[in-house]
mmCIF file with all atom_site columns, C-alpha atoms in Angstrom:
data_model
loop_
_atom_site.group_PDB
_atom_site.id
_atom_site.type_symbol
_atom_site.label_atom_id
_atom_site.label_alt_id
_atom_site.label_comp_id
_atom_site.label_asym_id
_atom_site.label_entity_id
_atom_site.label_seq_id
_atom_site.pdbx_PDB_ins_code
_atom_site.Cartn_x
_atom_site.Cartn_y
_atom_site.Cartn_z
_atom_site.occupancy
_atom_site.B_iso_or_equiv
_atom_site.pdbx_formal_charge
_atom_site.auth_seq_id
_atom_site.auth_comp_id
_atom_site.auth_asym_id
_atom_site.auth_atom_id
_atom_site.pdbx_PDB_model_num
ATOM 1   C CA . MET U 1 1   ? 136.235 80.036 104.193 1.00 91.00 ? 23  MET U CA 1
ATOM 2   C CA . LYS U 1 2   ? 134.060 82.958 103.204 1.00 91.00 ? 24  LYS U CA 1
ATOM 3   C CA . TRP U 1 3   ? 130.883 81.001 104.013 1.00 93.00 ? 25  TRP U CA 1
ATOM 4   C CA . ILE U 1 4   ? 132.239 79.981 107.428 1.00 93.00 ? 26  ILE U CA 1
ATOM 5   C CA . THR U 1 5   ? 133.241 83.562 108.163 1.00 90.00 ? 27  THR U CA 1
ATOM 6   C CA . GLU U 1 6   ? 129.787 84.869 107.288 1.00 92.00 ? 28  GLU U CA 1
ATOM 7   C CA . PHE U 1 7   ? 127.532 82.182 108.744 1.00 94.00 ? 29  PHE U CA 1
ATOM 8   C CA . CYS U 1 8   ? 129.489 80.566 111.608 1.00 92.00 ? 30  CYS U CA 1
ATOM 9   C CA . PRO U 1 9   ? 130.992 83.544 113.477 1.00 89.00 ? 31  PRO U CA 1
ATOM 10  C CA . LYS U 1 10  ? 130.187 82.128 116.923 1.00 90.00 ? 32  LYS U CA 1
ATOM 11  C CA . ALA U 1 11  ? 131.415 78.587 116.345 1.00 92.00 ? 33  ALA U CA 1
ATOM 12  C CA . LYS U 1 12  ? 134.332 77.734 118.609 1.00 92.00 ? 34  LYS U CA 1
ATOM 13  C CA . PHE U 1 13  ? 135.744 75.119 116.238 1.00 95.00 ? 35  PHE U CA 1
ATOM 14  C CA . ILE U 1 14  ? 135.230 74.404 112.537 1.00 96.00 ? 36  ILE U CA 1
ATOM 15  C CA . LEU U 1 15  ? 135.280 70.775 111.358 1.00 97.00 ? 37  LEU U CA 1
ATOM 16  C CA . LYS U 1 16  ? 135.734 69.578 107.773 1.00 97.00 ? 38  LYS U CA 1
ATOM 17  C CA . VAL U 1 17  ? 135.193 65.859 107.059 1.00 97.00 ? 39  VAL U CA 1
ATOM 18  C CA . ASP U 1 18  ? 135.333 63.914 103.789 1.00 96.00 ? 40  ASP U CA 1
ATOM 19  C CA . ASP U 1 19  ? 132.265 61.884 102.852 1.00 93.00 ? 41  ASP U CA 1
ATOM 20  C CA . ASP U 1 20  ? 134.135 58.572 103.114 1.00 94.00 ? 42  ASP U CA 1
ATOM 21  C CA . ILE U 1 21  ? 135.106 59.163 106.748 1.00 96.00 ? 43  ILE U CA 1
ATOM 22  C CA . ILE U 1 22  ? 133.233 57.788 109.748 1.00 95.00 ? 44  ILE U CA 1
ATOM 23  C CA . ALA U 1 23  ? 133.465 60.269 112.622 1.00 95.00 ? 45  ALA U CA 1
ATOM 24  C CA . ASN U 1 24  ? 132.676 59.589 116.274 1.00 95.00 ? 46  ASN U CA 1
ATOM 25  C CA . ILE U 1 25  ? 131.432 63.078 117.039 1.00 93.00 ? 47  ILE U CA 1
ATOM 26  C CA . PHE U 1 26  ? 130.853 62.217 120.703 1.00 91.00 ? 48  PHE U CA 1
ATOM 27  C CA . ILE U 1 27  ? 134.478 61.321 121.387 1.00 92.00 ? 49  ILE U CA 1
ATOM 28  C CA . LEU U 1 28  ? 135.567 64.359 119.391 1.00 94.00 ? 50  LEU U CA 1
ATOM 29  C CA . MET U 1 29  ? 133.361 66.654 121.478 1.00 92.00 ? 51  MET U CA 1
ATOM 30  C CA . ARG U 1 30  ? 134.797 65.226 124.676 1.00 89.00 ? 52  ARG U CA 1
ATOM 31  C CA . HIS U 1 31  ? 138.334 65.639 123.358 1.00 90.00 ? 53  HIS U CA 1
ATOM 32  C CA . LEU U 1 32  ? 137.748 69.261 122.343 1.00 92.00 ? 54  LEU U CA 1
ATOM 33  C CA . HIS U 1 33  ? 136.016 69.988 125.638 1.00 90.00 ? 55  HIS U CA 1
ATOM 34  C CA . TYR U 1 34  ? 139.070 68.743 127.530 1.00 88.00 ? 56  TYR U CA 1
ATOM 35  C CA . LEU U 1 35  ? 141.482 70.771 125.387 1.00 90.00 ? 57  LEU U CA 1
ATOM 36  C CA . ASP U 1 36  ? 139.368 73.897 125.732 1.00 89.00 ? 58  ASP U CA 1
ATOM 37  C CA . LYS U 1 37  ? 138.848 73.460 129.470 1.00 87.00 ? 59  LYS U CA 1
ATOM 38  C CA . HIS U 1 38  ? 142.576 73.124 130.080 1.00 89.00 ? 60  HIS U CA 1
ATOM 39  C CA . LYS U 1 39  ? 143.557 75.845 127.593 1.00 89.00 ? 61  LYS U CA 1
ATOM 40  C CA . VAL U 1 40  ? 145.645 73.455 125.528 1.00 88.00 ? 62  VAL U CA 1
ATOM 41  C CA . VAL U 1 41  ? 144.705 74.815 122.113 1.00 89.00 ? 63  VAL U CA 1
ATOM 42  C CA . LYS U 1 42  ? 146.173 78.170 121.147 1.00 91.00 ? 64  LYS U CA 1
ATOM 43  C CA . ASN U 1 43  ? 144.553 80.726 118.887 1.00 94.00 ? 65  ASN U CA 1
ATOM 44  C CA . LYS U 1 44  ? 144.989 80.197 115.146 1.00 96.00 ? 66  LYS U CA 1
ATOM 45  C CA . THR U 1 45  ? 145.343 76.417 115.412 1.00 96.00 ? 67  THR U CA 1
ATOM 46  C CA . VAL U 1 46  ? 144.730 73.637 112.909 1.00 97.00 ? 68  VAL U CA 1
ATOM 47  C CA . MET U 1 47  ? 143.983 70.262 114.527 1.00 96.00 ? 69  MET U CA 1
ATOM 48  C CA . CYS U 1 48  ? 144.487 67.244 112.327 1.00 97.00 ? 70  CYS U CA 1
ATOM 49  C CA . LEU U 1 49  ? 146.455 64.220 111.223 1.00 97.00 ? 71  LEU U CA 1
ATOM 50  C CA . VAL U 1 50  ? 149.643 66.126 110.442 1.00 97.00 ? 72  VAL U CA 1
ATOM 51  C CA . TRP U 1 51  ? 151.765 65.028 107.513 1.00 96.00 ? 73  TRP U CA 1
ATOM 52  C CA . GLN U 1 52  ? 155.379 66.098 107.218 1.00 94.00 ? 74  GLN U CA 1
ATOM 53  C CA . GLY U 1 53  ? 157.729 65.550 104.326 1.00 95.00 ? 75  GLY U CA 1
ATOM 54  C CA . MET U 1 54  ? 155.195 63.749 102.149 1.00 96.00 ? 76  MET U CA 1
ATOM 55  C CA . ILE U 1 55  ? 156.662 62.787 98.767  1.00 97.00 ? 77  ILE U CA 1
ATOM 56  C CA . VAL U 1 56  ? 155.336 64.721 95.782  1.00 96.00 ? 78  VAL U CA 1
ATOM 57  C CA . MET U 1 57  ? 153.774 62.436 93.159  1.00 96.00 ? 79  MET U CA 1
ATOM 58  C CA . ARG U 1 58  ? 155.787 62.410 89.932  1.00 95.00 ? 80  ARG U CA 1
ATOM 59  C CA . ASP U 1 59  ? 154.045 59.424 88.337  1.00 96.00 ? 81  ASP U CA 1
ATOM 60  C CA . LYS U 1 60  ? 152.180 60.776 85.313  1.00 94.00 ? 82  LYS U CA 1
ATOM 61  C CA . ASN U 1 61  ? 149.562 58.035 85.650  1.00 95.00 ? 83  ASN U CA 1
ATOM 62  C CA . SER U 1 62  ? 148.460 59.273 89.065  1.00 95.00 ? 84  SER U CA 1
ATOM 63  C CA . LYS U 1 63  ? 145.650 61.783 89.498  1.00 93.00 ? 85  LYS U CA 1
ATOM 64  C CA . TRP U 1 64  ? 147.912 63.522 92.038  1.00 93.00 ? 86  TRP U CA 1
ATOM 65  C CA . TYR U 1 65  ? 150.766 63.931 89.539  1.00 96.00 ? 87  TYR U CA 1
ATOM 66  C CA . LEU U 1 66  ? 152.642 67.218 89.851  1.00 97.00 ? 88  LEU U CA 1
ATOM 67  C CA . SER U 1 67  ? 155.246 68.402 87.385  1.00 95.00 ? 89  SER U CA 1
ATOM 68  C CA . LYS U 1 68  ? 158.341 70.286 88.451  1.00 95.00 ? 90  LYS U CA 1
ATOM 69  C CA . ASP U 1 69  ? 156.800 73.401 86.934  1.00 95.00 ? 91  ASP U CA 1
ATOM 70  C CA . GLU U 1 70  ? 153.779 73.063 89.206  1.00 95.00 ? 92  GLU U CA 1
ATOM 71  C CA . PHE U 1 71  ? 155.743 72.188 92.345  1.00 95.00 ? 93  PHE U CA 1
ATOM 72  C CA . LYS U 1 72  ? 159.524 72.261 92.257  1.00 95.00 ? 94  LYS U CA 1
ATOM 73  C CA . ASP U 1 73  ? 160.266 70.542 95.587  1.00 96.00 ? 95  ASP U CA 1
ATOM 74  C CA . ASP U 1 74  ? 160.170 66.762 95.884  1.00 96.00 ? 96  ASP U CA 1
ATOM 75  C CA . ARG U 1 75  ? 158.518 66.831 99.296  1.00 97.00 ? 97  ARG U CA 1
ATOM 76  C CA . PHE U 1 76  ? 155.630 68.821 100.684 1.00 97.00 ? 98  PHE U CA 1
ATOM 77  C CA . GLY U 1 77  ? 155.926 71.006 103.724 1.00 96.00 ? 99  GLY U CA 1
ATOM 78  C CA . ARG U 1 78  ? 153.757 70.383 106.770 1.00 97.00 ? 100 ARG U CA 1
ATOM 79  C CA . TYR U 1 79  ? 150.031 70.040 106.098 1.00 97.00 ? 101 TYR U CA 1
ATOM 80  C CA . CYS U 1 80  ? 146.993 67.985 107.116 1.00 98.00 ? 102 CYS U CA 1
ATOM 81  C CA . SER U 1 81  ? 145.352 64.858 105.826 1.00 97.00 ? 103 SER U CA 1
ATOM 82  C CA . GLY U 1 82  ? 142.263 66.030 103.992 1.00 96.00 ? 104 GLY U CA 1
ATOM 83  C CA . SER U 1 83  ? 140.204 63.234 105.537 1.00 96.00 ? 105 SER U CA 1
ATOM 84  C CA . ALA U 1 84  ? 139.217 65.474 108.448 1.00 97.00 ? 106 ALA U CA 1
ATOM 85  C CA . TYR U 1 85  ? 140.598 68.564 110.124 1.00 98.00 ? 107 TYR U CA 1
ATOM 86  C CA . LEU U 1 86  ? 139.514 71.320 112.487 1.00 97.00 ? 108 LEU U CA 1
ATOM 87  C CA . PHE U 1 87  ? 140.235 75.017 112.835 1.00 95.00 ? 109 PHE U CA 1
ATOM 88  C CA . THR U 1 88  ? 139.864 77.391 115.739 1.00 96.00 ? 110 THR U CA 1
ATOM 89  C CA . ASN U 1 89  ? 137.264 79.998 114.813 1.00 94.00 ? 111 ASN U CA 1
ATOM 90  C CA . ASP U 1 90  ? 139.782 82.805 114.332 1.00 95.00 ? 112 ASP U CA 1
ATOM 91  C CA . LEU U 1 91  ? 141.431 81.132 111.323 1.00 96.00 ? 113 LEU U CA 1
ATOM 92  C CA . PRO U 1 92  ? 138.811 81.080 108.519 1.00 94.00 ? 114 PRO U CA 1
ATOM 93  C CA . ARG U 1 93  ? 138.622 84.857 108.144 1.00 94.00 ? 115 ARG U CA 1
ATOM 94  C CA . GLU U 1 94  ? 142.401 85.233 108.073 1.00 96.00 ? 116 GLU U CA 1
ATOM 95  C CA . MET U 1 95  ? 142.781 82.338 105.644 1.00 96.00 ? 117 MET U CA 1
ATOM 96  C CA . PHE U 1 96  ? 140.040 83.698 103.399 1.00 95.00 ? 118 PHE U CA 1
ATOM 97  C CA . ASN U 1 97  ? 141.765 87.080 103.264 1.00 96.00 ? 119 ASN U CA 1
ATOM 98  C CA . ALA U 1 98  ? 145.116 85.418 102.596 1.00 96.00 ? 120 ALA U CA 1
ATOM 99  C CA . SER U 1 99  ? 143.600 83.432 99.702  1.00 95.00 ? 121 SER U CA 1
ATOM 100 C CA . LYS U 1 100 ? 143.059 86.703 97.834  1.00 94.00 ? 122 LYS U CA 1
ATOM 101 C CA . TYR U 1 101 ? 146.813 87.164 97.591  1.00 95.00 ? 123 TYR U CA 1
ATOM 102 C CA . LEU U 1 102 ? 148.280 83.659 97.776  1.00 95.00 ? 124 LEU U CA 1
ATOM 103 C CA . GLU U 1 103 ? 148.128 81.991 94.372  1.00 94.00 ? 125 GLU U CA 1
ATOM 104 C CA . PHE U 1 104 ? 145.747 79.033 94.250  1.00 95.00 ? 126 PHE U CA 1
ATOM 105 C CA . PHE U 1 105 ? 147.248 75.541 94.199  1.00 96.00 ? 127 PHE U CA 1
ATOM 106 C CA . TRP U 1 106 ? 144.992 72.732 92.986  1.00 96.00 ? 128 TRP U CA 1
ATOM 107 C CA . VAL U 1 107 ? 146.001 70.197 95.654  1.00 96.00 ? 129 VAL U CA 1
ATOM 108 C CA . ASP U 1 108 ? 143.464 71.747 97.995  1.00 95.00 ? 130 ASP U CA 1
ATOM 109 C CA . ASP U 1 109 ? 144.444 69.948 101.210 1.00 96.00 ? 131 ASP U CA 1
ATOM 110 C CA . TYR U 1 110 ? 147.956 71.303 100.865 1.00 97.00 ? 132 TYR U CA 1
ATOM 111 C CA . TYR U 1 111 ? 146.772 74.735 99.788  1.00 97.00 ? 133 TYR U CA 1
ATOM 112 C CA . ILE U 1 112 ? 144.366 75.165 102.721 1.00 97.00 ? 134 ILE U CA 1
ATOM 113 C CA . THR U 1 113 ? 146.099 73.393 105.602 1.00 97.00 ? 135 THR U CA 1
ATOM 114 C CA . GLY U 1 114 ? 149.641 73.967 104.376 1.00 97.00 ? 136 GLY U CA 1
ATOM 115 C CA . MET U 1 115 ? 150.114 77.111 102.311 1.00 97.00 ? 137 MET U CA 1
ATOM 116 C CA . LEU U 1 116 ? 147.273 79.213 103.704 1.00 97.00 ? 138 LEU U CA 1
ATOM 117 C CA . ALA U 1 117 ? 147.735 77.945 107.254 1.00 97.00 ? 139 ALA U CA 1
ATOM 118 C CA . ARG U 1 118 ? 151.431 78.802 107.265 1.00 96.00 ? 140 ARG U CA 1
ATOM 119 C CA . GLY U 1 119 ? 150.716 82.041 105.430 1.00 96.00 ? 141 GLY U CA 1
ATOM 120 C CA . VAL U 1 120 ? 148.761 83.308 108.433 1.00 97.00 ? 142 VAL U CA 1
ATOM 121 C CA . GLN U 1 121 ? 151.223 81.741 110.919 1.00 96.00 ? 143 GLN U CA 1
ATOM 122 C CA . SER U 1 122 ? 148.941 79.013 112.214 1.00 97.00 ? 144 SER U CA 1
ATOM 123 C CA . ASN U 1 123 ? 149.790 76.506 114.913 1.00 96.00 ? 145 ASN U CA 1
ATOM 124 C CA . TYR U 1 124 ? 149.366 72.759 114.392 1.00 96.00 ? 146 TYR U CA 1
ATOM 125 C CA . GLU U 1 125 ? 147.872 70.456 117.011 1.00 95.00 ? 147 GLU U CA 1
ATOM 126 C CA . PHE U 1 126 ? 148.719 66.817 116.284 1.00 95.00 ? 148 PHE U CA 1
ATOM 127 C CA . PHE U 1 127 ? 145.545 64.715 116.399 1.00 95.00 ? 149 PHE U CA 1
ATOM 128 C CA . ASN U 1 128 ? 147.280 61.793 114.674 1.00 95.00 ? 150 ASN U CA 1
ATOM 129 C CA . SER U 1 129 ? 146.374 59.185 117.292 1.00 93.00 ? 151 SER U CA 1
ATOM 130 C CA . LEU U 1 130 ? 142.646 59.856 116.773 1.00 95.00 ? 152 LEU U CA 1
ATOM 131 C CA . TYR U 1 131 ? 142.726 58.640 113.164 1.00 96.00 ? 153 TYR U CA 1
ATOM 132 C CA . ILE U 1 132 ? 142.639 55.219 111.555 1.00 94.00 ? 154 ILE U CA 1
ATOM 133 C CA . ILE U 1 133 ? 143.358 55.582 107.837 1.00 93.00 ? 155 ILE U CA 1
ATOM 134 C CA . SER U 1 134 ? 143.885 51.889 107.075 1.00 93.00 ? 156 SER U CA 1
ATOM 135 C CA . SER U 1 135 ? 140.323 50.953 106.101 1.00 92.00 ? 157 SER U CA 1
ATOM 136 C CA . ASN U 1 136 ? 140.713 47.266 106.962 1.00 92.00 ? 158 ASN U CA 1
ATOM 137 C CA . LEU U 1 137 ? 141.354 48.194 110.615 1.00 93.00 ? 159 LEU U CA 1
ATOM 138 C CA . VAL U 1 138 ? 138.410 50.568 111.064 1.00 94.00 ? 160 VAL U CA 1
ATOM 139 C CA . GLU U 1 139 ? 136.048 48.125 112.799 1.00 91.00 ? 161 GLU U CA 1
ATOM 140 C CA . ASN U 1 140 ? 138.843 46.876 115.026 1.00 91.00 ? 162 ASN U CA 1
ATOM 141 C CA . ARG U 1 141 ? 139.621 50.370 116.324 1.00 92.00 ? 163 ARG U CA 1
ATOM 142 C CA . PHE U 1 142 ? 136.021 51.572 116.668 1.00 91.00 ? 164 PHE U CA 1
ATOM 143 C CA . LEU U 1 143 ? 134.707 48.389 118.285 1.00 88.00 ? 165 LEU U CA 1
ATOM 144 C CA . ASN U 1 144 ? 137.619 47.477 120.537 1.00 87.00 ? 166 ASN U CA 1
ATOM 145 C CA . ARG U 1 145 ? 136.859 48.575 124.098 1.00 81.00 ? 167 ARG U CA 1
ATOM 146 C CA . LYS U 1 146 ? 140.489 49.583 124.643 1.00 85.00 ? 168 LYS U CA 1
ATOM 147 C CA . THR U 1 147 ? 140.617 51.884 121.601 1.00 89.00 ? 169 THR U CA 1
ATOM 148 C CA . SER U 1 148 ? 137.030 52.969 120.891 1.00 87.00 ? 170 SER U CA 1
ATOM 149 C CA . ASP U 1 149 ? 137.176 55.942 123.266 1.00 85.00 ? 171 ASP U CA 1
ATOM 150 C CA . ARG U 1 150 ? 140.331 57.171 121.538 1.00 89.00 ? 172 ARG U CA 1
ATOM 151 C CA . THR U 1 151 ? 139.245 56.740 117.922 1.00 93.00 ? 173 THR U CA 1
ATOM 152 C CA . VAL U 1 152 ? 137.474 59.627 116.203 1.00 96.00 ? 174 VAL U CA 1
ATOM 153 C CA . PHE U 1 153 ? 138.032 59.339 112.450 1.00 97.00 ? 175 PHE U CA 1
ATOM 154 C CA . GLY U 1 154 ? 138.113 56.209 110.292 1.00 96.00 ? 176 GLY U CA 1
ATOM 155 C CA . HIS U 1 155 ? 138.508 55.840 106.544 1.00 95.00 ? 177 HIS U CA 1
ATOM 156 C CA . SER U 1 156 ? 135.824 53.753 104.843 1.00 93.00 ? 178 SER U CA 1
ATOM 157 C CA . PRO U 1 157 ? 135.981 54.338 101.070 1.00 91.00 ? 179 PRO U CA 1
ATOM 158 C CA . ASN U 1 158 ? 133.215 53.185 98.730  1.00 86.00 ? 180 ASN U CA 1
ATOM 159 C CA . ASN U 1 159 ? 131.135 51.651 101.502 1.00 88.00 ? 181 ASN U CA 1
ATOM 160 C CA . LEU U 1 160 ? 128.251 53.780 102.785 1.00 89.00 ? 182 LEU U CA 1
ATOM 161 C CA . ASN U 1 161 ? 126.588 50.747 104.382 1.00 91.00 ? 183 ASN U CA 1
ATOM 162 C CA . ARG U 1 162 ? 129.669 50.221 106.526 1.00 91.00 ? 184 ARG U CA 1
ATOM 163 C CA . ILE U 1 163 ? 129.636 53.859 107.633 1.00 92.00 ? 185 ILE U CA 1
ATOM 164 C CA . TYR U 1 164 ? 125.924 53.657 108.394 1.00 92.00 ? 186 TYR U CA 1
ATOM 165 C CA . LYS U 1 165 ? 126.377 50.489 110.436 1.00 91.00 ? 187 LYS U CA 1
ATOM 166 C CA . LEU U 1 166 ? 129.269 51.922 112.425 1.00 92.00 ? 188 LEU U CA 1
ATOM 167 C CA . TRP U 1 167 ? 127.393 55.163 113.046 1.00 92.00 ? 189 TRP U CA 1
ATOM 168 C CA . ASN U 1 168 ? 124.366 53.276 114.418 1.00 91.00 ? 190 ASN U CA 1
ATOM 169 C CA . PHE U 1 169 ? 126.692 51.394 116.731 1.00 89.00 ? 191 PHE U CA 1
ATOM 170 C CA . ILE U 1 170 ? 128.351 54.620 117.925 1.00 90.00 ? 192 ILE U CA 1
ATOM 171 C CA . MET U 1 171 ? 124.986 56.313 118.417 1.00 88.00 ? 193 MET U CA 1
ATOM 172 C CA . GLN U 1 172 ? 123.622 53.405 120.440 1.00 87.00 ? 194 GLN U CA 1
ATOM 173 C CA . LYS U 1 173 ? 126.621 53.487 122.775 1.00 84.00 ? 195 LYS U CA 1
ATOM 174 C CA . PHE U 1 174 ? 125.964 57.163 123.407 1.00 83.00 ? 196 PHE U CA 1
ATOM 175 C CA . ILE U 1 175 ? 122.237 56.689 123.985 1.00 82.00 ? 197 ILE U CA 1
ATOM 176 C CA . ASN U 1 176 ? 122.864 53.844 126.426 1.00 81.00 ? 198 ASN U CA 1
ATOM 177 C CA . GLN U 1 177 ? 124.363 56.361 128.850 1.00 76.00 ? 199 GLN U CA 1
ATOM 178 C CA . PHE U 1 178 ? 120.917 57.931 129.215 1.00 74.00 ? 200 PHE U CA 1
ATOM 179 C CA . PRO U 1 179 ? 118.366 55.230 130.168 1.00 69.00 ? 201 PRO U CA 1
ATOM 180 C CA . ASN U 1 180 ? 115.351 57.469 129.475 1.00 69.00 ? 202 ASN U CA 1
ATOM 181 C CA . PHE U 1 181 ? 116.694 58.952 126.263 1.00 68.00 ? 203 PHE U CA 1
ATOM 182 C CA . TYR U 1 182 ? 113.687 57.953 124.152 1.00 66.00 ? 204 TYR U CA 1
ATOM 183 C CA . LYS U 1 183 ? 111.225 59.267 126.751 1.00 69.00 ? 205 LYS U CA 1
ATOM 184 C CA . GLU U 1 184 ? 112.860 62.533 127.696 1.00 72.00 ? 206 GLU U CA 1
ATOM 185 C CA . ILE U 1 185 ? 116.175 63.952 126.511 1.00 69.00 ? 207 ILE U CA 1
ATOM 186 C CA . PRO U 1 186 ? 117.924 65.764 129.395 1.00 67.00 ? 208 PRO U CA 1
ATOM 187 C CA . LYS U 1 187 ? 118.240 69.493 128.731 1.00 70.00 ? 209 LYS U CA 1
ATOM 188 C CA . ASN U 1 188 ? 121.843 69.378 129.916 1.00 73.00 ? 210 ASN U CA 1
ATOM 189 C CA . ILE U 1 189 ? 122.688 66.179 128.050 1.00 73.00 ? 211 ILE U CA 1
ATOM 190 C CA . TRP U 1 190 ? 125.942 67.551 126.610 1.00 72.00 ? 212 TRP U CA 1
ATOM 191 C CA . ASP U 1 191 ? 127.084 68.869 129.990 1.00 74.00 ? 213 ASP U CA 1
ATOM 192 C CA . ILE U 1 192 ? 126.460 65.470 131.566 1.00 72.00 ? 214 ILE U CA 1
ATOM 193 C CA . TYR U 1 193 ? 128.317 63.678 128.813 1.00 76.00 ? 215 TYR U CA 1
ATOM 194 C CA . LEU U 1 194 ? 131.263 66.065 128.483 1.00 75.00 ? 216 LEU U CA 1
ATOM 195 C CA . ASP U 1 195 ? 131.896 66.324 132.201 1.00 73.00 ? 217 ASP U CA 1
ATOM 196 C CA . SER U 1 196 ? 131.838 62.582 132.786 1.00 66.00 ? 218 SER U CA 1
ATOM 197 C CA . LYS U 1 197 ? 135.377 61.397 133.539 1.00 57.00 ? 219 LYS U CA 1
ATOM 198 C CA . GLU U 1 198 ? 134.936 57.989 132.013 1.00 48.00 ? 220 GLU U CA 1
ATOM 199 C CA . SER U 1 199 ? 132.646 56.575 129.411 1.00 44.00 ? 221 SER U CA 1
ATOM 200 C CA . LYS U 1 200 ? 129.692 55.189 131.368 1.00 41.00 ? 222 LYS U CA 1
ATOM 201 C CA . TYR U 1 201 ? 128.795 52.515 128.851 1.00 37.00 ? 223 TYR U CA 1
ATOM 202 C CA . GLN U 1 202 ? 130.615 49.277 129.495 1.00 38.00 ? 224 GLN U CA 1
ATOM 203 C CA . GLU U 1 203 ? 128.038 46.731 128.428 1.00 38.00 ? 225 GLU U CA 1
ATOM 204 C CA . ILE U 1 204 ? 128.674 44.805 125.270 1.00 38.00 ? 226 ILE U CA 1
ATOM 205 C CA . ILE U 1 205 ? 126.600 45.793 122.262 1.00 40.00 ? 227 ILE U CA 1
ATOM 206 C CA . GLU U 1 206 ? 126.408 43.257 119.485 1.00 44.00 ? 228 GLU U CA 1
ATOM 207 C CA . TYR U 1 207 ? 127.731 45.065 116.428 1.00 40.00 ? 229 TYR U CA 1
ATOM 208 C CA . ASP U 1 208 ? 126.278 42.469 114.074 1.00 45.00 ? 230 ASP U CA 1
ATOM 209 C CA . ASN U 1 209 ? 122.787 43.544 115.123 1.00 45.00 ? 231 ASN U CA 1
ATOM 210 C CA . PHE U 1 210 ? 123.130 46.861 113.299 1.00 38.00 ? 232 PHE U CA 1
#
């Protein structure tokens, strides 16, 4: 939070993504552009896959085991999946300052997006429909024409080749919207993309070619 505060003061949104998550940054940009354009997101907002009432792990064999001394309640309060989440740019400084006084809790996803977020009275924007956490359904959601434009984050543990292959596929779909991309990249490429009402690419790309 300190680093973000010092080096990203002009960023409108802050994104954190785990290294086993495939992210379609193009769909995310379009989604954020829409929310920003229509003033949907309030100040001090966390945008994520929101978890509510998650059961605290009491199995001593689990790496997420918590004793009653560490966490007395049997369910967590509201917080975000640590796979990926976003903040509005006014939150990191407040959360960093709050961390100086709020005792650290080693389950970092809960500490940051739960304890600290609530400590500075953050809002939560439910991005749940943009996630696919079941790793065996990732290709289906990203490659299906009906769902690909509504899928941003997919969980792909222990498989960098899969992430690489999916990313190449996503990148090619984006490039196909600009026929002369490899000759000359339009200066206003993001404006063209973000203001387009529908995804312009409808042709089938053979995923197996990547």
